[in-house]
Every structure is written in C-alpha cells, then in structure tokens.
mmCIF file of C-alpha atoms in Angstrom:
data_model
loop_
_atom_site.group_PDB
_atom_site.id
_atom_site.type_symbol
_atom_site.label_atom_id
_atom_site.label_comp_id
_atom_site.label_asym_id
_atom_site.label_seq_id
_atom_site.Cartn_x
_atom_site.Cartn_y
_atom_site.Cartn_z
ATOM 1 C CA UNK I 1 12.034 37.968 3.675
ATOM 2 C CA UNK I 2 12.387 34.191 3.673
ATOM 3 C CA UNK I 3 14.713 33.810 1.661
ATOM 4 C CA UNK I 4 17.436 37.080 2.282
ATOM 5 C CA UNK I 5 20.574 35.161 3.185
ATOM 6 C CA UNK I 6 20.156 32.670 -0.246
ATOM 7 C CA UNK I 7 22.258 33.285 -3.337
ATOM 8 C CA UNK I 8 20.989 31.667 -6.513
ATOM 9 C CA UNK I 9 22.887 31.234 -9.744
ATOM 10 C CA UNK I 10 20.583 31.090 -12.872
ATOM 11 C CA UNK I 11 21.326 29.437 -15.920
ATOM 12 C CA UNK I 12 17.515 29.184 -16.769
ATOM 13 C CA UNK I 13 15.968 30.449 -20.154
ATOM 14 C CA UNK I 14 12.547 30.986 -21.496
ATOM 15 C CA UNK I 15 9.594 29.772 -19.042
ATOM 16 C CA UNK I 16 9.830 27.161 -16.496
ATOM 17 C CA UNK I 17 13.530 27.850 -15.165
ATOM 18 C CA UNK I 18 13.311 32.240 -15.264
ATOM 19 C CA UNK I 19 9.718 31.777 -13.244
ATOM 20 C CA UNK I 20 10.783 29.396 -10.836
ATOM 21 C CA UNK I 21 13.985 31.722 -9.979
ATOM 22 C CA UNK I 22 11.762 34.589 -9.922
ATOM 23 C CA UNK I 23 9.829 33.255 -7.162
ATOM 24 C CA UNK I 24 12.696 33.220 -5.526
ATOM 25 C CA UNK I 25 13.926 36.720 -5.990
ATOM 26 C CA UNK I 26 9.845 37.170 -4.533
ATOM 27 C CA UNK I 27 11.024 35.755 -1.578
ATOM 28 C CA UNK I 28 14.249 37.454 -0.567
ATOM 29 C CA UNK I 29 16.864 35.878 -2.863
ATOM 30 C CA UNK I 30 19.874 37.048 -4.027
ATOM 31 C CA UNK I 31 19.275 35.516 -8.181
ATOM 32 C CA UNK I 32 22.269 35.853 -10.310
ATOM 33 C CA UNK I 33 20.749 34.908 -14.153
ATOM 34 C CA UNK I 34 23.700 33.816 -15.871
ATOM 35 C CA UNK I 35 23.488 33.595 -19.731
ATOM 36 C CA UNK I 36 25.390 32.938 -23.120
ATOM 37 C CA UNK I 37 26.929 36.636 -24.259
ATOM 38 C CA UNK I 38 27.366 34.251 -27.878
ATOM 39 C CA UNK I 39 23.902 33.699 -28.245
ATOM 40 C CA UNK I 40 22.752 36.941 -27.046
ATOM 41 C CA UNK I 41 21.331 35.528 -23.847
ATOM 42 C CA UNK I 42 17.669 34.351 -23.013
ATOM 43 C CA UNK I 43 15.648 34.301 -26.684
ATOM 44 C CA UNK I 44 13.215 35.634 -24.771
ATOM 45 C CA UNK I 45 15.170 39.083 -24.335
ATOM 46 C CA UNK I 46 13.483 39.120 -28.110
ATOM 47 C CA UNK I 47 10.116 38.897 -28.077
ATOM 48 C CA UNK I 48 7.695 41.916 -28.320
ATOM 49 C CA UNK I 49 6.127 43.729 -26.992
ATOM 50 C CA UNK I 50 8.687 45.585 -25.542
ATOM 51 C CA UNK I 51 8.977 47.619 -22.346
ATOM 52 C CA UNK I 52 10.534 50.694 -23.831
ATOM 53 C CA UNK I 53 11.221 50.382 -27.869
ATOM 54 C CA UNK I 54 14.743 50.133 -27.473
ATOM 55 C CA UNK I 55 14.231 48.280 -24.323
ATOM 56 C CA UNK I 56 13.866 44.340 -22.895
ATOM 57 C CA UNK I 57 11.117 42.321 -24.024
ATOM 58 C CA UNK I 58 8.077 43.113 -21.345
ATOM 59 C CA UNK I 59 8.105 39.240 -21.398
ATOM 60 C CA UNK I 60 11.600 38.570 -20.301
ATOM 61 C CA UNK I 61 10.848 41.502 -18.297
ATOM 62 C CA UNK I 62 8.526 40.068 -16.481
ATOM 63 C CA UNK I 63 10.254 36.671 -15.800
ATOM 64 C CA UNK I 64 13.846 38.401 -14.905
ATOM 65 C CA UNK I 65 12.798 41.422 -13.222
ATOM 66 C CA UNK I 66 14.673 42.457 -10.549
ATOM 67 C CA UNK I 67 17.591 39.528 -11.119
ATOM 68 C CA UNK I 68 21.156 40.264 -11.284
ATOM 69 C CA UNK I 69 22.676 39.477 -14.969
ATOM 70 C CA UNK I 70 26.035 38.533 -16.166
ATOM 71 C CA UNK I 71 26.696 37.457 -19.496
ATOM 72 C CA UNK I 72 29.972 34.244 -19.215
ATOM 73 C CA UNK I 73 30.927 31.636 -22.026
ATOM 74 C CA UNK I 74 31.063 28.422 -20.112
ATOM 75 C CA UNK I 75 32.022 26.486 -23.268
ATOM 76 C CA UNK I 76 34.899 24.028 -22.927
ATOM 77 C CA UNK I 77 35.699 24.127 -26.346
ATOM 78 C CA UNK I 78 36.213 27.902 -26.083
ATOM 79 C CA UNK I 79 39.616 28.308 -25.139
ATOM 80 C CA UNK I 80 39.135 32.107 -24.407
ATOM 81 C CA UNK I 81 36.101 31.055 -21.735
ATOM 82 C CA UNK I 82 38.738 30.030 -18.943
ATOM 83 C CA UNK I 83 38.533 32.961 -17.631
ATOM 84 C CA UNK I 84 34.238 33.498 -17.889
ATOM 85 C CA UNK I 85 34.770 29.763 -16.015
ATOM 86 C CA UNK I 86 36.833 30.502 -13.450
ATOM 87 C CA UNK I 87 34.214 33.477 -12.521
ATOM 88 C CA UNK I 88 31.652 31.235 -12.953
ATOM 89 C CA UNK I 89 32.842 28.764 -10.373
ATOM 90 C CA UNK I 90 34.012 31.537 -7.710
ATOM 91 C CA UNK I 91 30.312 32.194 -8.043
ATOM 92 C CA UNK I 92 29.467 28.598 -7.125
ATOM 93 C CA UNK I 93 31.805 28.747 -3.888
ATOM 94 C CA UNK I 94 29.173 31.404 -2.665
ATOM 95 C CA UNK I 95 26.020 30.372 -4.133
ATOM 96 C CA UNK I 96 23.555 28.371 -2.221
ATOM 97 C CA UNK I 97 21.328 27.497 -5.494
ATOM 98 C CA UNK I 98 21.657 26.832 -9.006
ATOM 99 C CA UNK I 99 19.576 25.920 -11.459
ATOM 100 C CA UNK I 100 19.289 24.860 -14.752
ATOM 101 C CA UNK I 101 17.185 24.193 -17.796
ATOM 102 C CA UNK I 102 18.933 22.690 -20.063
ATOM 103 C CA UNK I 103 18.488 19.250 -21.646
ATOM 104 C CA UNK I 104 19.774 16.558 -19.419
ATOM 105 C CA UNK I 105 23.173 16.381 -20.142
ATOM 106 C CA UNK I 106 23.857 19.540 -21.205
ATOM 107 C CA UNK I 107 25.568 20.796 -17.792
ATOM 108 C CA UNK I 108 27.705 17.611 -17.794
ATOM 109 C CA UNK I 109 28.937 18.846 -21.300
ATOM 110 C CA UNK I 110 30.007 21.790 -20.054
ATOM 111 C CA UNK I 111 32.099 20.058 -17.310
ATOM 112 C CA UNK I 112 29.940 20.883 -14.696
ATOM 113 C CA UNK I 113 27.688 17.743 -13.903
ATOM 114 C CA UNK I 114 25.885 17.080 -10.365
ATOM 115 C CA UNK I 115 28.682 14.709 -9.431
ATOM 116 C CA UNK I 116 31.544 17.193 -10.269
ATOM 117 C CA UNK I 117 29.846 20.117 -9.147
ATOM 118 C CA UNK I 118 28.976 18.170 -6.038
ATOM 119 C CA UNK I 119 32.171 17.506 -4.988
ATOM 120 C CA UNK I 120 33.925 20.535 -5.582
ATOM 121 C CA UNK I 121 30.790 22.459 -3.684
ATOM 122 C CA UNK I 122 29.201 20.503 -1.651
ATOM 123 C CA UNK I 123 26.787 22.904 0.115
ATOM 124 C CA UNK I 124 25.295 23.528 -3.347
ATOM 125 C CA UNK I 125 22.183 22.605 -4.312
ATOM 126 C CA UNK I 126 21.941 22.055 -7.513
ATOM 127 C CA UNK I 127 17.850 22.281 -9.030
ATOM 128 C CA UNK I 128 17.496 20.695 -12.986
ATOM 129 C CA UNK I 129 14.237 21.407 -14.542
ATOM 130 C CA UNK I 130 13.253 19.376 -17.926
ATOM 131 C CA UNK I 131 9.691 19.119 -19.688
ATOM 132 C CA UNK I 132 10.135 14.991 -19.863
ATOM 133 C CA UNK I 133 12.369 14.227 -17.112
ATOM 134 C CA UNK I 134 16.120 13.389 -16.255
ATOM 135 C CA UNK I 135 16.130 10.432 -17.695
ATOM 136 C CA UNK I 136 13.341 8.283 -19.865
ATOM 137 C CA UNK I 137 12.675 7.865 -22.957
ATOM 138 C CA UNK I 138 11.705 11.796 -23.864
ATOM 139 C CA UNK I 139 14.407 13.037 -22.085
ATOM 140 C CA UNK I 140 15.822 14.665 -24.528
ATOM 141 C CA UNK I 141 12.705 15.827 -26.175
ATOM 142 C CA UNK I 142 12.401 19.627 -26.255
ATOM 143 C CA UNK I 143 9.329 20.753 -24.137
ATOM 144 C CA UNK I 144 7.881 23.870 -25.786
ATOM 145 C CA UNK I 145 4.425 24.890 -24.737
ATOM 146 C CA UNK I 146 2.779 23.360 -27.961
ATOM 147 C CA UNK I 147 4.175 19.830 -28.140
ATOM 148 C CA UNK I 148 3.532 19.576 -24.605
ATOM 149 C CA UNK I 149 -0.487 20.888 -24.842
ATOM 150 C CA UNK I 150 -0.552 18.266 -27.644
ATOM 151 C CA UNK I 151 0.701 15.035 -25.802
ATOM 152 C CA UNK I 152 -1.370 15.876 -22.872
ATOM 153 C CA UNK I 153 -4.525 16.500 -24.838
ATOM 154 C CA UNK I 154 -4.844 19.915 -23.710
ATOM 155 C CA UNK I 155 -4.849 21.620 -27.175
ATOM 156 C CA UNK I 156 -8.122 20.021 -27.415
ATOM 157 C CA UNK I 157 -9.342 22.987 -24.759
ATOM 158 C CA UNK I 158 -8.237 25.798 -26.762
ATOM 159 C CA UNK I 159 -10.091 28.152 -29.574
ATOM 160 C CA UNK I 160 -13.393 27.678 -30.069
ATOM 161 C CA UNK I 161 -15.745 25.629 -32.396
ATOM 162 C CA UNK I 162 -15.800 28.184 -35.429
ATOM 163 C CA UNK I 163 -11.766 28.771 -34.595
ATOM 164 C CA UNK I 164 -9.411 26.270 -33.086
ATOM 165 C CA UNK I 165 -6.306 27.182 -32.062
#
C-alpha cells in the first residue's frame, strides 16, 4: 500500500480530522488516534446507532475503524499528565504525521505549537484542519455542519417545500 512505512498521530475528533486520517489508514498507514481519557474521548464515541448495544457508535465506527487508540492527558496544567506527555512526544520522535483539529491555538496551549514541535522533530509534518482557517477573522469560530450550511447558503438546498430542514 502507498502509504505502509507512514506513522500518523491523531488528535482529530468528530468529522473533518477522523475522515481525513482514515483515508490514510485506506492507504497503508500506521494511524495512532490519540484522545482526552478526561473527556471520554471523541463525542462521537456517543452517538447512536450503535454497532453492538454496548458497543462504539457505528458513526465513530465508521470514521476510526481500524485506527490504533490511546487515551493521554496532554494538559499542562495537569501536573499528573507528565508522564501521558512524555509518551506523547516519544510518539512524535517516530511519527511521520500528525494532525489536528482543534481551534487554532489550541495545540500551542498545550505546549506543542508548529514552531516548538518543529524544532524538537523536524521530520514531522504537522497537518491543522479548521472550518474558517488559521488565522482570519472566524478563526476561532466553531465549524459545525449547520453554521457552516448556513453561511454558505447551502441550507437553502435541504427539505423540501412542504418541510424545510
């Protein structure tokens, strides 16, 4: 496969980020999803139906598939994270990839933005998906499916006549 020697670190959640590292895994690579074990992980672990009853969402299921999952605390205000970090980063010395989709910002909170991460791996490749951007004006705007099929005008298309969406 194309991608068999690539190692990708996840710290995606919901849509965009978990599809775009699934079509990854498609194509050969090694994806590590790495989520919050605080939160519970991706909200969309959540969401019915689900695969089995006491089972994964078929959802989430279908966007993480087939990943690798590890559940770390990367919170700098966490004092008993050090250790969840230090994993974390021994991860980055072998990863290739790793993407995020957080709000800008967000990584560099946790101590980890492209500059730092940069220089401490420099082979990494660091991917940062956002509904408005890096920067901008709406860059910090949350980009869930209905605000953005209502500032593009695409709401418009949906229901029908007798039964808009």
């Amino acid at each position: 496969m194309a991608l068999q020697d690539v190692t990708v670190i996840d710290l995606t959640h919901v849509v965009a980020g978990p599809f775009a590292t699934k079509i990854l895994k498609d194509h050969g690579a090694r994806v590590i999803k790495v989520e919050n074990p605080k939160t519970g992980g991706d909200v969309t672990r959540q969401l019915l139906p689900k695969v089995k009853e006491d089972g994964w969402s078929a959802y989430f299921e279908t966007l993480n598939g087939g990943k690798e999952s590890i559940a770390l605390s990367l919170s700098l205000k966490d004092k008993a994270a050090a250790d969840d970090r230090k994993m974390f980063e021994a991860m980055l010395e072998k990863a290739d990839v790793l993407v995020e989709n957080f709000r800008p910002g967000v990584l560099a909170e946790l101590g980890y933005s492209w500059e730092s991460l940069h220089e401490r791996f420099p082979k990494l490749i660091v991917a940062s998906i956002s509904g408005f951007g890096q920067n901008g004006p709406y860059m910090k705007r949350k980009a869930v499916d209905t605000i953005v099929q209502g500032m593009s005008g695409f709401m418009a298309c949906t229901g029908t006549p007798d039964s808009p969406v």
